[in-house]
């Protein structure tokens, strides 16, 4: 893994603990992107002639990487566009369960559209809180982030699978932007009905790409009847009227989605087992050290497993001090967020702790 760091120029100048904000560009991906645009420069519209084959290839790569069928894999410029398309087609009388203080792209998107909303609290008893909220409120939809963007609390995937078994009529929609690329994951074996992700964080795909994964028959179930009626009576090409085209409307950029495909192949070459193992060891080391310094909230300490995101006690002054020492983090909530990927090392964490200790 240390040898792979050489492909990420940012790491030569900084201790980068900020993948939760943005994943990094690496040398090989830059080469691909430059070659792509050179071909466009030379070919113009001729370069775009095989775009459907290119995009179909991207769908196949995404589907294979996450364990889904190609026909139920949809490309989207980001999670938010895909999620809002889903919400725009759902009956407004449906009740939606959200997590308190979840990512605004989920919570605000739902509340701003007038749905009946209920909440589950995010704390050490997250799963029990969700189960209680479901029993009490009988929601039609449960929309949430697999990993909370502020403090990194991660929902138990086995719990989600059991929740779907216990409550099969709930439509379960997950934002996996802070999750995909951190561990091995098979969508078909999960209890999630719809999973969306933007590709610019742990997937290292750069900006402007993402995807939505659907279980069998879900696309049919969430497509409004008026859309199907209009499509059936239309003479337009299927690329404008299919269930998938409701999400993939307009042009899709082969530069952006080609970057996503390139990075998925890059991660697969490293091996998601290896990446998961590396991140797990880093998380264990980081949590242990931050616990010693009493920098983590109690709810995080009480949970057995944690994600690759941590939020420590700190303010703007500490954030500025870290940045002056070339340690890149983010301010989120009432603290400072750090996040880890396979290109990080224990030495990165130890340097961060050393600067932190010096500051304190």
Tab-separated table of C-alpha atoms in Angstrom:
chain	number	residue	atom	x	y	z
A	1	UNK	CA	0.000	0.000	0.000
A	2	UNK	CA	2.835	2.415	0.763
A	3	UNK	CA	4.117	1.996	-2.790
A	4	UNK	CA	0.706	3.047	-4.121
A	5	UNK	CA	1.041	6.390	-2.345
A	6	UNK	CA	3.512	7.520	-4.999
A	7	UNK	CA	0.655	7.746	-7.493
A	8	UNK	CA	-1.073	10.462	-5.412
A	9	UNK	CA	0.932	13.727	-5.638
A	10	UNK	CA	-1.070	15.412	-2.870
A	11	UNK	CA	0.420	12.956	-0.371
A	12	UNK	CA	3.973	14.136	-1.027
A	13	UNK	CA	3.149	17.537	0.432
A	14	UNK	CA	0.300	16.862	2.853
A	15	UNK	CA	-1.056	14.481	5.438
A	16	UNK	CA	-4.386	14.010	3.726
A	17	UNK	CA	-7.152	12.983	6.123
A	18	UNK	CA	-10.053	14.306	4.086
A	19	UNK	CA	-11.386	11.646	1.698
A	20	UNK	CA	-14.863	12.169	3.189
A	21	UNK	CA	-14.736	15.583	1.522
A	22	UNK	CA	-12.966	14.554	-1.677
A	23	UNK	CA	-11.078	11.542	-2.906
A	24	UNK	CA	-7.762	12.128	-4.655
A	25	UNK	CA	-6.729	12.210	-8.281
A	26	UNK	CA	-3.892	9.820	-9.135
A	27	UNK	CA	-1.372	9.656	-11.947
A	28	UNK	CA	-2.901	6.849	-14.009
A	29	UNK	CA	-6.372	8.411	-13.910
A	30	UNK	CA	-4.913	11.729	-15.036
A	31	UNK	CA	-3.334	9.940	-18.017
A	32	UNK	CA	-6.708	8.408	-18.916
A	33	UNK	CA	-8.490	11.764	-18.682
A	34	UNK	CA	-5.908	13.552	-20.797
A	35	UNK	CA	-6.063	10.852	-23.458
A	36	UNK	CA	-9.860	11.000	-23.439
A	37	UNK	CA	-9.929	14.725	-24.115
A	38	UNK	CA	-7.164	14.495	-26.683
A	39	UNK	CA	-9.322	12.006	-28.594
A	40	UNK	CA	-12.260	14.402	-28.311
A	41	UNK	CA	-10.083	17.280	-29.472
A	42	UNK	CA	-9.036	15.367	-32.567
A	43	UNK	CA	-12.326	13.659	-33.350
A	44	UNK	CA	-15.107	16.036	-32.300
A	45	UNK	CA	-18.510	14.385	-32.738
A	46	UNK	CA	-16.854	11.324	-34.285
A	47	UNK	CA	-15.387	10.638	-30.848
A	48	UNK	CA	-18.917	10.508	-29.405
A	49	UNK	CA	-20.272	8.038	-31.971
A	50	UNK	CA	-19.673	4.959	-29.759
A	51	UNK	CA	-20.896	6.693	-26.584
A	52	UNK	CA	-23.677	4.160	-25.947
A	53	UNK	CA	-21.226	1.266	-26.053
A	54	UNK	CA	-18.908	3.184	-23.713
A	55	UNK	CA	-21.688	3.937	-21.222
A	56	UNK	CA	-22.985	0.368	-21.399
A	57	UNK	CA	-19.478	-0.772	-20.526
A	58	UNK	CA	-19.476	1.575	-17.515
A	59	UNK	CA	-22.808	0.129	-16.341
A	60	UNK	CA	-21.388	-3.375	-16.648
A	61	UNK	CA	-18.341	-2.421	-14.586
A	62	UNK	CA	-20.468	-0.795	-11.859
A	63	UNK	CA	-22.876	-3.738	-11.771
A	64	UNK	CA	-20.060	-6.266	-11.565
A	65	UNK	CA	-18.187	-4.331	-8.883
A	66	UNK	CA	-21.203	-4.078	-6.568
A	67	UNK	CA	-23.047	-7.297	-7.393
A	68	UNK	CA	-26.044	-6.113	-9.377
A	69	UNK	CA	-27.662	-6.700	-12.756
A	70	UNK	CA	-26.821	-4.300	-15.585
A	71	UNK	CA	-30.473	-3.527	-16.342
A	72	UNK	CA	-30.972	-2.401	-12.725
A	73	UNK	CA	-27.855	-0.198	-12.720
A	74	UNK	CA	-28.361	3.441	-13.654
A	75	UNK	CA	-25.756	6.149	-14.159
A	76	UNK	CA	-26.316	9.543	-12.554
A	77	UNK	CA	-24.073	12.631	-12.306
A	78	UNK	CA	-24.395	12.314	-8.518
A	79	UNK	CA	-26.498	10.768	-5.769
A	80	UNK	CA	-28.641	13.868	-5.248
A	81	UNK	CA	-30.001	13.964	-8.797
A	82	UNK	CA	-30.915	10.292	-8.680
A	83	UNK	CA	-32.499	10.583	-5.240
A	84	UNK	CA	-34.565	13.626	-6.172
A	85	UNK	CA	-35.798	11.841	-9.299
A	86	UNK	CA	-37.057	9.024	-7.066
A	87	UNK	CA	-38.749	11.444	-4.668
A	88	UNK	CA	-40.399	13.355	-7.506
A	89	UNK	CA	-42.216	10.171	-8.506
A	90	UNK	CA	-43.357	9.024	-5.061
A	91	UNK	CA	-46.865	9.863	-3.781
A	92	UNK	CA	-46.615	12.827	-1.402
A	93	UNK	CA	-48.896	11.151	1.131
A	94	UNK	CA	-46.238	8.536	1.832
A	95	UNK	CA	-44.482	8.670	5.182
A	96	UNK	CA	-40.677	8.792	5.138
A	97	UNK	CA	-38.397	7.783	8.000
A	98	UNK	CA	-35.159	9.798	8.222
A	99	UNK	CA	-32.221	9.874	10.601
A	100	UNK	CA	-31.768	13.004	12.689
A	101	UNK	CA	-29.016	15.294	11.335
A	102	UNK	CA	-28.410	13.072	8.325
A	103	UNK	CA	-26.867	14.540	5.175
A	104	UNK	CA	-28.920	17.505	3.852
A	105	UNK	CA	-29.018	15.938	0.367
A	106	UNK	CA	-31.303	13.353	1.965
A	107	UNK	CA	-33.165	15.126	4.743
A	108	UNK	CA	-33.750	18.487	3.082
A	109	UNK	CA	-34.625	16.815	-0.220
A	110	UNK	CA	-37.401	14.898	1.561
A	111	UNK	CA	-38.731	17.628	3.857
A	112	UNK	CA	-38.720	20.282	1.110
A	113	UNK	CA	-41.068	18.162	-1.022
A	114	UNK	CA	-43.817	17.983	1.565
A	115	UNK	CA	-43.640	14.340	2.620
A	116	UNK	CA	-44.934	13.205	5.998
A	117	UNK	CA	-41.677	12.751	7.922
A	118	UNK	CA	-40.626	10.937	11.077
A	119	UNK	CA	-37.156	10.520	12.584
A	120	UNK	CA	-34.877	8.083	14.386
A	121	UNK	CA	-32.117	9.356	16.634
A	122	UNK	CA	-28.490	8.681	15.737
A	123	UNK	CA	-26.660	7.513	18.842
A	124	UNK	CA	-25.064	4.354	20.244
A	125	UNK	CA	-28.452	2.590	19.958
A	126	UNK	CA	-29.047	3.571	16.331
A	127	UNK	CA	-30.457	0.244	15.145
A	128	UNK	CA	-32.828	-0.079	18.091
A	129	UNK	CA	-33.977	3.507	17.486
A	130	UNK	CA	-34.751	2.717	13.852
A	131	UNK	CA	-36.674	-0.434	14.744
A	132	UNK	CA	-38.694	1.521	17.321
A	133	UNK	CA	-39.419	4.317	14.834
A	134	UNK	CA	-40.597	1.785	12.239
A	135	UNK	CA	-42.884	0.023	14.726
A	136	UNK	CA	-44.300	3.297	16.014
A	137	UNK	CA	-44.667	5.320	12.791
A	138	UNK	CA	-45.209	2.653	10.101
A	139	UNK	CA	-43.267	4.531	7.384
A	140	UNK	CA	-43.550	3.695	3.687
A	141	UNK	CA	-39.951	4.705	2.972
A	142	UNK	CA	-36.721	4.666	4.976
A	143	UNK	CA	-34.043	6.936	3.463
A	144	UNK	CA	-30.640	7.281	5.123
A	145	UNK	CA	-26.869	7.407	4.788
A	146	UNK	CA	-25.049	4.151	5.445
A	147	UNK	CA	-22.390	6.203	7.225
A	148	UNK	CA	-23.147	9.458	9.011
A	149	UNK	CA	-21.106	12.207	7.435
A	150	UNK	CA	-20.421	14.161	10.630
A	151	UNK	CA	-19.307	11.535	13.153
A	152	UNK	CA	-18.861	8.397	11.047
A	153	UNK	CA	-21.417	6.220	12.857
A	154	UNK	CA	-22.114	3.323	10.485
A	155	UNK	CA	-25.380	1.443	10.356
A	156	UNK	CA	-25.193	-2.332	10.724
A	157	UNK	CA	-25.808	-3.912	7.304
A	158	UNK	CA	-27.032	-7.138	8.897
A	159	UNK	CA	-29.628	-5.077	10.730
A	160	UNK	CA	-30.825	-3.549	7.455
A	161	UNK	CA	-31.158	-7.016	5.956
A	162	UNK	CA	-33.248	-8.165	8.913
A	163	UNK	CA	-35.294	-4.949	8.877
A	164	UNK	CA	-36.299	-5.688	5.282
A	165	UNK	CA	-37.278	-9.237	6.229
A	166	UNK	CA	-39.370	-7.995	9.138
A	167	UNK	CA	-40.928	-5.132	7.190
A	168	UNK	CA	-40.923	-6.151	3.503
A	169	UNK	CA	-43.205	-3.326	2.386
A	170	UNK	CA	-40.826	-0.530	3.406
A	171	UNK	CA	-38.863	0.950	0.509
A	172	UNK	CA	-35.281	1.147	1.806
A	173	UNK	CA	-33.119	3.792	0.092
A	174	UNK	CA	-29.467	4.195	1.099
A	175	UNK	CA	-26.891	6.838	0.271
A	176	UNK	CA	-23.568	4.983	0.111
A	177	UNK	CA	-21.325	7.875	-0.939
A	178	UNK	CA	-19.336	7.664	2.309
A	179	UNK	CA	-19.334	3.855	2.182
A	180	UNK	CA	-18.662	2.499	-1.302
A	181	UNK	CA	-14.978	1.883	-1.775
A	182	UNK	CA	-14.244	1.178	1.887
A	183	UNK	CA	-15.191	-2.495	2.044
A	184	UNK	CA	-16.434	-5.472	0.059
A	185	UNK	CA	-20.146	-5.105	-0.678
A	186	UNK	CA	-22.718	-7.105	-2.616
A	187	UNK	CA	-25.893	-5.181	-3.334
A	188	UNK	CA	-28.054	-8.165	-4.260
A	189	UNK	CA	-27.336	-9.809	-0.911
A	190	UNK	CA	-28.162	-6.654	1.043
A	191	UNK	CA	-31.570	-5.662	2.366
A	192	UNK	CA	-31.419	-2.363	0.497
A	193	UNK	CA	-33.938	-1.707	-2.304
A	194	UNK	CA	-32.167	1.303	-3.833
A	195	UNK	CA	-28.557	2.298	-3.274
A	196	UNK	CA	-27.104	5.533	-4.629
A	197	UNK	CA	-23.560	6.821	-4.625
A	198	UNK	CA	-21.497	9.723	-5.910
A	199	UNK	CA	-18.123	8.565	-7.187
A	200	UNK	CA	-15.812	11.356	-6.043
A	201	UNK	CA	-14.931	10.127	-2.552
A	202	UNK	CA	-13.647	6.621	-1.712
A	203	UNK	CA	-14.217	5.448	-5.290
A	204	UNK	CA	-11.692	8.033	-6.541
A	205	UNK	CA	-13.739	8.683	-9.679
A	206	UNK	CA	-13.557	12.458	-9.643
A	207	UNK	CA	-16.582	14.725	-9.853
A	208	UNK	CA	-19.671	14.461	-12.028
A	209	UNK	CA	-20.362	10.740	-11.783
A	210	UNK	CA	-22.385	8.368	-9.670
A	211	UNK	CA	-24.891	5.548	-9.915
A	212	UNK	CA	-28.134	4.139	-8.596
A	213	UNK	CA	-28.622	0.413	-7.977
A	214	UNK	CA	-32.117	-1.107	-7.876
A	215	UNK	CA	-33.384	-4.492	-6.782
A	216	UNK	CA	-35.560	-6.416	-9.234
A	217	UNK	CA	-38.991	-4.832	-9.916
A	218	UNK	CA	-38.198	-1.723	-7.854
A	219	UNK	CA	-37.835	0.483	-10.936
A	220	UNK	CA	-41.329	-0.565	-12.038
A	221	UNK	CA	-42.751	0.037	-8.579
A	222	UNK	CA	-41.413	3.586	-8.210
A	223	UNK	CA	-42.226	4.779	-11.746
A	224	UNK	CA	-45.329	7.034	-11.701
A	225	UNK	CA	-48.317	5.723	-13.672
A	226	UNK	CA	-48.530	8.925	-15.711
A	227	UNK	CA	-44.961	8.348	-16.946
A	228	UNK	CA	-45.823	4.839	-18.133
A	229	UNK	CA	-48.990	6.063	-19.838
A	230	UNK	CA	-47.161	8.816	-21.697
A	231	UNK	CA	-44.327	6.456	-22.667
A	232	UNK	CA	-46.786	3.906	-24.051
A	233	UNK	CA	-48.514	6.559	-26.188
A	234	UNK	CA	-45.297	8.130	-27.432
A	235	UNK	CA	-43.476	7.552	-30.705
A	236	UNK	CA	-40.160	8.658	-29.226
A	237	UNK	CA	-37.117	6.430	-29.128
A	238	UNK	CA	-36.895	4.196	-26.037
A	239	UNK	CA	-33.825	6.138	-24.896
A	240	UNK	CA	-36.280	8.930	-24.007
A	241	UNK	CA	-39.098	6.841	-22.552
A	242	UNK	CA	-37.676	3.777	-20.759
A	243	UNK	CA	-37.760	3.419	-16.978
A	244	UNK	CA	-34.003	4.009	-16.932
A	245	UNK	CA	-34.188	7.161	-19.061
A	246	UNK	CA	-36.230	8.915	-16.377
A	247	UNK	CA	-32.923	8.977	-14.481
A	248	UNK	CA	-30.495	9.126	-17.401
A	249	UNK	CA	-32.139	12.045	-19.181
A	250	UNK	CA	-29.884	14.267	-21.263
A	251	UNK	CA	-26.256	13.682	-22.118
A	252	UNK	CA	-23.966	11.573	-19.953
A	253	UNK	CA	-20.314	12.587	-19.991
A	254	UNK	CA	-17.921	9.840	-21.095
A	255	UNK	CA	-15.104	11.790	-19.435
A	256	UNK	CA	-16.723	11.618	-15.996
A	257	UNK	CA	-18.191	8.139	-16.250
A	258	UNK	CA	-15.066	6.843	-17.944
A	259	UNK	CA	-13.154	8.128	-14.901
A	260	UNK	CA	-15.498	6.216	-12.591
A	261	UNK	CA	-15.017	3.043	-14.599
A	262	UNK	CA	-11.250	3.481	-14.649
A	263	UNK	CA	-11.133	3.889	-10.872
A	264	UNK	CA	-13.401	0.913	-10.189
A	265	UNK	CA	-11.014	-1.229	-12.227
A	266	UNK	CA	-8.100	0.338	-10.344
A	267	UNK	CA	-9.657	-0.528	-6.975
A	268	UNK	CA	-10.501	-4.029	-8.179
A	269	UNK	CA	-6.900	-4.518	-9.239
A	270	UNK	CA	-5.685	-3.578	-5.756
A	271	UNK	CA	-8.412	-5.812	-4.338
A	272	UNK	CA	-11.332	-4.690	-2.201
A	273	UNK	CA	-10.400	-7.343	0.375
A	274	UNK	CA	-6.998	-5.699	0.715
A	275	UNK	CA	-8.462	-2.203	0.832
A	276	UNK	CA	-11.010	-3.203	3.482
A	277	UNK	CA	-8.319	-4.832	5.604
A	278	UNK	CA	-6.050	-1.794	5.348
A	279	UNK	CA	-8.812	0.623	6.310
A	280	UNK	CA	-9.958	-1.618	9.180
A	281	UNK	CA	-6.481	-1.643	10.711
A	282	UNK	CA	-6.189	2.128	10.344
A	283	UNK	CA	-9.604	2.642	11.944
A	284	UNK	CA	-8.717	0.407	14.900
A	285	UNK	CA	-5.437	2.240	15.466
A	286	UNK	CA	-7.041	5.672	15.127
A	287	UNK	CA	-9.969	4.911	17.422
A	288	UNK	CA	-7.648	3.504	20.071
A	289	UNK	CA	-5.404	6.574	20.017
A	290	UNK	CA	-8.253	9.104	19.945
A	291	UNK	CA	-9.950	7.273	22.804
A	292	UNK	CA	-6.815	7.649	24.925
A	293	UNK	CA	-6.979	11.399	24.332
A	294	UNK	CA	-10.699	11.583	25.178
A	295	UNK	CA	-11.465	13.155	21.800
A	296	UNK	CA	-14.397	11.011	20.664
A	297	UNK	CA	-18.057	11.338	21.564
A	298	UNK	CA	-19.514	8.684	23.852
A	299	UNK	CA	-21.908	7.321	21.221
A	300	UNK	CA	-18.955	6.426	19.001
A	301	UNK	CA	-17.084	4.797	21.881
A	302	UNK	CA	-20.058	2.616	22.793
A	303	UNK	CA	-20.386	1.059	19.333
A	304	UNK	CA	-18.419	-2.079	18.444
A	305	UNK	CA	-17.661	-1.176	14.833
A	306	UNK	CA	-16.897	2.178	13.305
A	307	UNK	CA	-16.386	3.587	9.833
A	308	UNK	CA	-13.349	5.363	8.398
A	309	UNK	CA	-14.701	8.771	9.523
A	310	UNK	CA	-14.021	10.338	12.921
A	311	UNK	CA	-15.016	13.661	14.427
A	312	UNK	CA	-12.814	15.012	17.221
A	313	UNK	CA	-13.327	17.848	19.630
A	314	UNK	CA	-11.890	20.995	18.061
A	315	UNK	CA	-12.619	24.439	16.659
A	316	UNK	CA	-11.647	26.770	13.829
A	317	UNK	CA	-8.382	27.625	15.558
A	318	UNK	CA	-7.295	23.975	15.709
A	319	UNK	CA	-8.414	23.425	12.134
A	320	UNK	CA	-6.241	26.332	11.007
A	321	UNK	CA	-3.301	25.002	13.038
A	322	UNK	CA	-3.588	21.589	11.409
A	323	UNK	CA	-3.753	23.125	7.948
A	324	UNK	CA	-0.669	25.234	8.643
A	325	UNK	CA	1.100	21.955	9.391
A	326	UNK	CA	-0.128	20.446	6.103
A	327	UNK	CA	-2.719	18.202	7.738
A	328	UNK	CA	-5.891	18.351	5.651
A	329	UNK	CA	-9.190	17.843	7.501
A	330	UNK	CA	-12.705	19.337	7.493
A	331	UNK	CA	-14.838	21.201	10.000
A	332	UNK	CA	-18.136	19.364	10.397
A	333	UNK	CA	-20.722	19.787	13.105
A	334	UNK	CA	-19.120	20.974	16.320
A	335	UNK	CA	-15.733	19.378	15.656
A	336	UNK	CA	-13.045	18.476	13.164
A	337	UNK	CA	-13.588	15.513	10.868
A	338	UNK	CA	-10.823	13.194	9.713
A	339	UNK	CA	-11.298	10.349	7.243
A	340	UNK	CA	-9.073	7.496	6.122
A	341	UNK	CA	-8.485	5.595	2.890
A	342	UNK	CA	-6.066	2.882	1.779
A	343	UNK	CA	-3.464	5.500	0.856
A	344	UNK	CA	-3.255	6.597	4.482
A	345	UNK	CA	-0.836	5.033	6.959
A	346	UNK	CA	-0.325	4.741	10.690
A	347	UNK	CA	2.441	7.297	10.229
A	348	UNK	CA	-0.183	9.761	8.957
A	349	UNK	CA	-2.234	9.221	12.086
A	350	UNK	CA	0.796	9.466	14.347
A	351	UNK	CA	1.848	12.734	12.694
A	352	UNK	CA	-1.656	14.078	13.155
A	353	UNK	CA	-1.604	13.064	16.832
A	354	UNK	CA	1.832	14.597	17.321
A	355	UNK	CA	0.709	17.954	15.905
A	356	UNK	CA	-2.452	17.718	17.962
A	357	UNK	CA	-0.482	16.989	21.124
A	358	UNK	CA	1.849	19.901	20.438
A	359	UNK	CA	-1.127	22.206	19.945
A	360	UNK	CA	-2.808	21.106	23.183
